CSV table of C-alpha atoms in Angstrom, one decimal:
chain,number,residue,atom,x,y,z
A,1,MET,CA,5.3,-15.5,31.5
A,2,ALA,CA,2.1,-15.2,33.4
A,3,LYS,CA,-0.5,-12.6,32.6
A,4,PRO,CA,0.2,-9.3,34.4
A,5,LYS,CA,-2.3,-7.8,36.8
A,6,SER,CA,-3.2,-4.2,37.4
A,7,ASN,CA,-0.4,-1.9,38.3
A,8,ALA,CA,0.6,-2.1,42.0
A,9,GLN,CA,0.1,1.1,44.1
A,10,MET,CA,3.0,3.5,43.6
A,11,ARG,CA,5.6,3.3,46.5
A,12,LEU,CA,6.3,6.3,48.6
A,13,ASP,CA,10.0,5.9,47.9
A,14,SER,CA,9.6,6.0,44.1
A,15,ALA,CA,11.7,8.5,42.2
A,16,HIS,CA,8.6,10.5,41.3
A,17,VAL,CA,7.8,11.1,45.0
A,18,TYR,CA,11.1,11.3,46.8
A,19,ASP,CA,13.4,12.8,44.2
A,20,ASP,CA,12.9,16.5,45.1
A,21,ALA,CA,16.6,17.6,44.9
A,22,GLU,CA,17.5,20.7,43.0
A,23,GLY,CA,18.1,20.6,39.2
A,24,ILE,CA,14.8,19.1,38.0
A,25,PRO,CA,11.9,21.5,38.4
A,26,GLN,CA,8.3,20.5,39.0
A,27,ASP,CA,7.3,21.3,35.4
A,28,ASP,CA,10.2,19.3,33.9
A,29,TRP,CA,9.3,16.9,31.1
A,30,CYS,CA,10.0,13.8,33.2
A,31,ARG,CA,7.4,14.8,35.8
A,32,LEU,CA,4.9,15.5,33.2
A,33,PHE,CA,5.7,12.2,31.4
A,34,PHE,CA,5.1,10.3,34.6
A,35,GLU,CA,1.8,12.0,35.3
A,36,HIS,CA,0.3,12.0,31.9
A,37,ILE,CA,2.0,9.1,30.0
A,38,TYR,CA,3.3,6.5,32.5
A,39,CYS,CA,0.1,6.7,34.5
A,40,ALA,CA,-2.0,6.2,31.4
A,41,PHE,CA,-0.7,2.6,31.0
A,42,ASP,CA,-2.1,-0.3,33.0
A,43,ASP,CA,-0.3,-3.7,33.1
A,44,ALA,CA,-3.6,-5.5,32.9
A,45,ALA,CA,-4.2,-4.0,29.4
A,46,PHE,CA,-1.3,-6.1,28.1
A,47,ALA,CA,-2.6,-9.4,29.6
A,48,ASP,CA,-3.6,-10.8,26.3
A,49,MET,CA,0.1,-10.8,25.2
A,50,TYR,CA,1.1,-13.2,28.0
A,51,GLU,CA,0.4,-16.9,28.9
A,52,THR,CA,-1.9,-18.1,31.7
A,53,LEU,CA,0.9,-19.6,33.7
A,54,GLY,CA,4.6,-18.8,34.3
A,55,ARG,CA,6.8,-16.5,36.3
A,56,PRO,CA,5.6,-12.9,36.9
A,57,PRO,CA,6.5,-10.6,33.9
A,58,ILE,CA,8.5,-7.4,34.1
A,59,SER,CA,5.9,-4.6,34.1
A,60,PRO,CA,4.7,-4.2,30.5
A,61,SER,CA,3.7,-0.6,31.3
A,62,GLN,CA,7.3,0.2,32.3
A,63,LEU,CA,8.6,-1.6,29.2
A,64,ALA,CA,6.2,0.4,27.0
A,65,CYS,CA,7.3,3.7,28.6
A,66,ILE,CA,11.0,2.8,28.2
A,67,THR,CA,10.3,2.0,24.5
A,68,ILE,CA,8.8,5.5,24.1
A,69,LEU,CA,11.8,7.1,25.8
A,70,GLN,CA,14.1,5.1,23.6
A,71,SER,CA,12.4,6.7,20.6
A,72,MET,CA,12.7,10.2,22.2
A,73,TYR,CA,16.4,9.8,23.0
A,74,LYS,CA,17.3,7.5,20.1
A,75,VAL,CA,19.2,5.0,22.2
A,76,SER,CA,19.8,1.3,22.0
A,77,ASP,CA,18.1,-1.3,24.2
A,78,ARG,CA,21.2,-1.7,26.3
A,79,ALA,CA,21.6,2.1,26.7
A,80,ALA,CA,17.9,2.4,27.6
A,81,VAL,CA,18.2,-0.1,30.4
A,82,LYS,CA,21.3,1.7,31.7
A,83,ALA,CA,19.5,5.1,31.5
A,84,SER,CA,16.6,3.7,33.6
A,85,ILE,CA,19.1,2.9,36.3
A,86,ARG,CA,21.5,5.9,36.1
A,87,TRP,CA,19.6,9.0,34.8
A,88,ARG,CA,17.5,11.0,37.3
A,89,ASP,CA,15.0,12.2,34.7
A,90,TRP,CA,14.3,8.7,33.4
A,91,ARG,CA,13.9,7.4,36.9
A,92,ILE,CA,11.4,10.1,37.7
A,93,ALA,CA,9.5,9.6,34.4
A,94,LEU,CA,9.3,5.8,35.1
A,95,GLY,CA,8.5,6.0,38.8
A,96,ILE,CA,11.6,3.9,39.6
A,97,SER,CA,12.0,2.7,43.2
A,98,PRO,CA,15.3,2.4,45.1
A,99,ASP,CA,15.4,-1.4,44.8
A,100,TYR,CA,15.2,-1.3,41.0
A,101,LYS,CA,18.1,-3.1,39.4
A,102,GLY,CA,17.2,-3.0,35.8
A,103,PHE,CA,16.8,-6.1,33.6
A,104,ASP,CA,18.5,-7.8,30.6
A,105,SER,CA,18.2,-5.6,27.5
A,106,THR,CA,16.8,-8.6,25.5
A,107,VAL,CA,13.5,-8.2,27.5
A,108,LEU,CA,12.8,-5.1,25.3
A,109,VAL,CA,13.3,-7.1,22.1
A,110,ARG,CA,10.9,-9.8,23.4
A,111,PHE,CA,8.4,-7.1,24.4
A,112,ARG,CA,8.4,-5.6,20.9
A,113,GLN,CA,8.0,-9.1,19.5
A,114,ARG,CA,4.9,-9.6,21.7
A,115,LEU,CA,3.5,-6.3,20.5
A,116,LEU,CA,3.8,-7.4,16.9
A,117,ARG,CA,2.7,-10.9,17.5
A,118,ASN,CA,-0.5,-9.7,19.1
A,119,GLY,CA,-1.2,-6.8,16.7
A,120,ARG,CA,-0.6,-4.2,19.4
A,121,GLU,CA,2.2,-2.2,17.7
A,122,ARG,CA,0.1,0.9,17.4
A,123,GLY,CA,-1.1,0.8,21.0
A,124,LEU,CA,1.8,2.8,22.5
A,125,PHE,CA,1.4,5.5,19.9
A,126,GLN,CA,-2.4,5.7,20.4
A,127,THR,CA,-2.1,5.9,24.2
A,128,VAL,CA,0.3,8.9,23.9
A,129,LEU,CA,-1.8,10.6,21.3
A,130,GLU,CA,-5.0,10.2,23.4
A,131,GLN,CA,-3.2,11.9,26.3
A,132,VAL,CA,-2.0,14.7,24.1
A,133,SER,CA,-5.6,15.2,23.0
A,134,LYS,CA,-7.0,15.1,26.5
A,135,LEU,CA,-4.6,17.9,27.5
A,136,GLY,CA,-6.1,20.1,24.7
A,137,LEU,CA,-2.9,20.3,22.7
A,138,LEU,CA,-4.6,19.3,19.4
A,139,LYS,CA,-7.6,21.7,19.7
A,140,GLU,CA,-8.1,24.3,17.0
A,141,ARG,CA,-5.2,23.0,14.9
A,142,ARG,CA,-5.4,24.3,11.3
A,143,LYS,CA,-2.4,22.9,9.5
A,144,LEU,CA,-0.9,19.5,8.8
A,145,ARG,CA,2.2,18.5,7.0
A,146,VAL,CA,2.7,15.1,5.4
A,147,ASP,CA,6.0,13.5,4.4
A,148,ALA,CA,7.2,10.1,3.6
A,149,THR,CA,10.3,8.1,4.1
A,150,ASN,CA,11.5,4.6,3.3
A,151,LEU,CA,11.1,1.6,5.6
A,152,VAL,CA,13.9,-0.8,4.6
A,153,ALA,CA,13.3,-4.5,4.8
A,154,ASN,CA,15.9,-6.8,6.4
A,155,VAL,CA,16.6,-8.6,3.1
A,156,ALA,CA,19.4,-8.8,0.6
A,157,TYR,CA,19.2,-7.1,-2.9
A,158,LEU,CA,19.2,-10.1,-5.2
A,159,SER,CA,19.7,-10.3,-9.0
A,160,ARG,CA,17.1,-12.0,-11.2
A,161,GLY,CA,19.1,-15.2,-11.2
A,162,ASP,CA,19.6,-15.3,-7.5
A,163,VAL,CA,15.9,-14.6,-6.9
A,164,ILE,CA,14.9,-17.7,-9.0
A,165,GLN,CA,17.7,-19.9,-7.6
A,166,GLU,CA,16.8,-19.1,-4.0
A,167,ALA,CA,13.1,-19.8,-4.7
A,168,ILE,CA,14.1,-23.2,-6.2
A,169,ARG,CA,16.3,-24.0,-3.2
A,170,VAL,CA,13.5,-23.3,-0.7
A,171,VAL,CA,11.2,-25.7,-2.4
A,172,VAL,CA,13.8,-28.4,-3.1
A,173,ALA,CA,15.0,-28.3,0.5
A,174,ASP,CA,11.4,-28.6,1.8
A,175,LEU,CA,10.6,-31.5,-0.6
A,176,ALA,CA,13.7,-33.4,0.6
A,177,GLU,CA,12.8,-32.9,4.2
A,178,ARG,CA,9.1,-33.8,4.0
A,179,TYR,CA,9.4,-36.5,1.4
A,180,PRO,CA,12.8,-38.2,1.8
A,181,LYS,CA,11.8,-41.2,-0.3
A,182,LEU,CA,11.9,-38.9,-3.4
A,183,LEU,CA,15.7,-38.5,-2.9
A,184,ARG,CA,16.2,-42.2,-3.7
A,185,ARG,CA,15.4,-41.7,-7.3
A,186,GLY,CA,16.1,-39.5,-10.3
A,187,PRO,CA,14.9,-35.9,-10.6
A,188,LEU,CA,14.9,-34.7,-7.0
A,189,TYR,CA,18.2,-36.4,-6.2
A,190,ARG,CA,19.7,-34.4,-9.1
A,191,LEU,CA,18.0,-31.1,-8.2
A,192,HIS,CA,18.9,-31.5,-4.5
A,193,ARG,CA,22.6,-31.9,-5.4
A,194,LYS,CA,22.4,-28.6,-7.3
A,195,TYR,CA,20.1,-26.5,-5.1
A,196,GLY,CA,19.7,-28.3,-1.7
A,197,ALA,CA,22.5,-26.5,0.2
A,198,GLU,CA,22.7,-22.8,0.9
A,199,VAL,CA,25.2,-21.0,-1.3
A,200,TRP,CA,26.8,-17.6,-1.4
A,201,VAL,CA,24.5,-15.6,-3.7
A,202,GLY,CA,25.6,-12.7,-5.9
A,203,LEU,CA,28.3,-14.6,-7.9
A,204,GLY,CA,26.2,-16.2,-10.7
A,205,GLY,CA,24.9,-13.2,-12.6
A,206,SER,CA,21.8,-13.1,-14.7
A,207,GLY,CA,23.0,-14.0,-18.1
A,208,GLU,CA,20.7,-15.7,-20.7
A,209,HIS,CA,22.3,-19.1,-20.3
A,210,ARG,CA,21.9,-19.1,-16.5
A,211,LEU,CA,18.3,-17.9,-16.6
A,212,ARG,CA,17.3,-20.6,-19.2
A,213,ARG,CA,18.9,-23.3,-17.0
A,214,LEU,CA,17.1,-22.0,-13.9
A,215,GLY,CA,13.8,-21.8,-15.8
A,216,ARG,CA,14.1,-25.5,-16.8
A,217,ASP,CA,15.0,-26.6,-13.3
A,218,GLY,CA,12.3,-24.4,-11.7
A,219,PHE,CA,9.5,-25.9,-13.8
A,220,ALA,CA,10.9,-29.4,-13.2
A,221,VAL,CA,10.7,-28.7,-9.4
A,222,LEU,CA,7.0,-27.7,-9.8
A,223,GLU,CA,6.3,-30.9,-11.6
A,224,LEU,CA,7.8,-32.9,-8.7
A,225,CYS,CA,5.6,-31.1,-6.2
A,226,GLU,CA,2.4,-32.5,-7.9
A,227,GLN,CA,-0.3,-32.4,-5.2
A,228,ARG,CA,2.1,-32.4,-2.3
A,229,GLU,CA,2.1,-29.7,0.3
A,230,VAL,CA,5.4,-27.8,0.0
A,231,SER,CA,6.6,-24.6,1.6
A,232,GLY,CA,7.5,-21.9,-1.0
A,233,ARG,CA,5.6,-23.5,-3.9
A,234,ALA,CA,3.3,-20.6,-4.5
A,235,THR,CA,6.1,-18.1,-4.4
A,236,LEU,CA,8.2,-20.2,-6.9
A,237,GLU,CA,5.2,-20.4,-9.2
A,238,ARG,CA,4.7,-16.7,-9.2
A,239,ILE,CA,8.5,-15.9,-9.7
A,240,LEU,CA,8.7,-18.3,-12.6
A,241,ASP,CA,5.6,-16.7,-14.2
A,242,GLU,CA,7.2,-13.2,-13.7
A,243,HIS,CA,10.4,-14.2,-15.4
A,244,PHE,CA,9.4,-16.7,-18.0
A,245,SER,CA,6.7,-17.5,-20.5
A,246,LEU,CA,5.8,-21.1,-21.3
A,247,ASP,CA,3.4,-21.3,-24.2
A,248,GLU,CA,1.9,-24.5,-25.6
A,249,GLY,CA,4.4,-26.1,-27.9
A,250,ASP,CA,7.5,-24.5,-26.4
A,251,ASP,CA,10.3,-27.0,-25.6
A,252,GLU,CA,11.5,-25.0,-22.6
A,253,PRO,CA,10.4,-21.8,-20.8
A,254,GLN,CA,11.4,-18.5,-22.6
A,255,VAL,CA,13.1,-15.8,-20.6
A,256,ARG,CA,11.1,-12.5,-20.5
A,257,PRO,CA,13.2,-9.5,-21.5
A,258,GLU,CA,14.3,-7.2,-18.7
A,259,LYS,CA,12.1,-4.4,-20.0
A,260,GLU,CA,9.0,-6.5,-19.8
A,261,LEU,CA,9.4,-7.4,-16.1
A,262,ASP,CA,6.7,-6.0,-13.8
A,263,ALA,CA,8.0,-3.3,-11.4
A,264,ASP,CA,5.8,-5.0,-8.7
A,265,ARG,CA,7.6,-8.4,-9.0
A,266,ILE,CA,8.9,-10.4,-6.1
A,267,VAL,CA,12.4,-9.4,-5.2
A,268,THR,CA,13.2,-12.1,-2.7
A,269,PRO,CA,11.5,-15.5,-2.0
A,270,HIS,CA,12.2,-15.1,1.7
A,271,GLU,CA,10.0,-12.1,2.0
A,272,PRO,CA,7.6,-12.3,-1.0
A,273,ASP,CA,5.5,-9.3,0.2
A,274,VAL,CA,8.3,-6.7,0.0
A,275,ARG,CA,8.9,-4.6,-3.1
A,276,VAL,CA,11.3,-2.2,-4.6
A,277,GLY,CA,10.4,1.4,-3.9
A,278,LYS,CA,11.7,4.6,-5.5
A,279,LYS,CA,11.7,8.2,-4.5
A,280,ARG,CA,13.5,10.6,-6.7
A,281,LYS,CA,17.0,9.1,-7.1
A,282,LYS,CA,16.7,6.8,-4.1
A,283,SER,CA,15.6,3.2,-4.3
A,284,TRP,CA,15.2,0.6,-1.6
A,285,ILE,CA,13.4,-2.7,-0.8
A,286,GLY,CA,10.7,-2.5,1.8
A,287,ASP,CA,7.7,-0.2,2.4
A,288,LYS,CA,7.0,3.5,2.6
A,289,VAL,CA,6.0,5.3,5.8
A,290,HIS,CA,3.9,8.5,5.6
A,291,ILE,CA,4.2,10.7,8.7
A,292,VAL,CA,1.4,13.2,9.5
A,293,GLU,CA,2.3,16.1,11.8
A,294,THR,CA,0.6,19.2,13.0
A,295,ALA,CA,2.3,22.3,11.6
A,296,ASP,CA,1.1,25.4,13.4
A,297,LYS,CA,3.7,28.1,13.9
A,298,GLY,CA,4.5,29.1,17.5
A,299,GLN,CA,3.1,25.9,18.9
A,300,THR,CA,4.5,22.5,19.9
A,301,ASN,CA,3.7,20.2,17.0
A,302,PHE,CA,2.8,16.5,17.2
A,303,ILE,CA,2.8,13.5,15.0
A,304,THR,CA,-0.8,12.4,14.7
A,305,GLU,CA,-0.7,9.5,12.3
A,306,VAL,CA,1.8,7.0,10.9
A,307,LEU,CA,0.7,5.2,7.7
A,308,VAL,CA,2.7,2.3,6.2
A,309,THR,CA,2.0,1.7,2.5
A,310,HIS,CA,3.3,-0.1,-0.6
A,311,PRO,CA,6.7,1.5,-1.5
A,312,ARG,CA,5.4,2.9,-4.8
A,313,VAL,CA,2.5,4.8,-3.4
A,314,ASP,CA,3.0,8.4,-4.4
A,315,ASP,CA,3.0,10.9,-1.5
A,316,SER,CA,0.3,13.1,-3.1
A,317,THR,CA,-2.2,10.3,-3.2
A,318,MET,CA,-2.2,10.1,0.6
A,319,ILE,CA,-3.7,13.5,1.2
A,320,GLU,CA,-7.3,12.5,0.8
A,321,PRO,CA,-7.2,9.4,3.0
A,322,ILE,CA,-5.3,11.4,5.7
């Protein structure tokens, strides 16, 4: 899509102007949202997220505001698009004109992907927070409260054996694709028959015999890599180091006992940065989100910061940086 330009002048038949029927007073949230939030965004500010040429984009300012309303009302992409067509308060909040027909809900998915790809995911939050501050709603605040919750990664919970097997499979598959001549002879042909295809994980367990076999095959795969550029190689090296020891003179890698495994070890080769987190009796794979909120009695309170950390960062250690 082509780069968006500055917002066009608001039409006189937009919902914010012409919808003066009873039921929605002048100080309703939707009118305040339009005035202080919607009007704070400018399509041109999102230009770096788009290409030089292409068809005109759907207004990124409108998509940003729909994304905010989604969070407020906790609705899906499809329901959000329907609300922008059918709900009076949303139409006023978004300055919708009578000829508006909505758009495919996948546009919201692609908009969020653009935000992430361009490092703009905090932009919406910061814009709203700046408007709240300009309105004087954060002045003379005395109390903050901080709490944390889990941010779950979109990955499967794998056993030790499955983590190692999947790491081997990724490297073997890439070796076979990049260097097909290696499949014509010995080691890679054998390893590709065992690990080249995707299999249903969770059935093999993590017994000593299986781990020893995976260790032997894992180090054999690393030897095949030699100086070649192979996807997943560094991850496999680290996983093998976490689960095995290979001292000089050993005939084969030795399996590290479960109790010696690092709590910060890789739990899936497909997302090597995610870790297991624990809070009281709850455990998960992903990150931890620390929410900072004003906490003054008798006043409207606001979230003023959202911090994402390693899942094992203790809540109490975040007080000072906040």
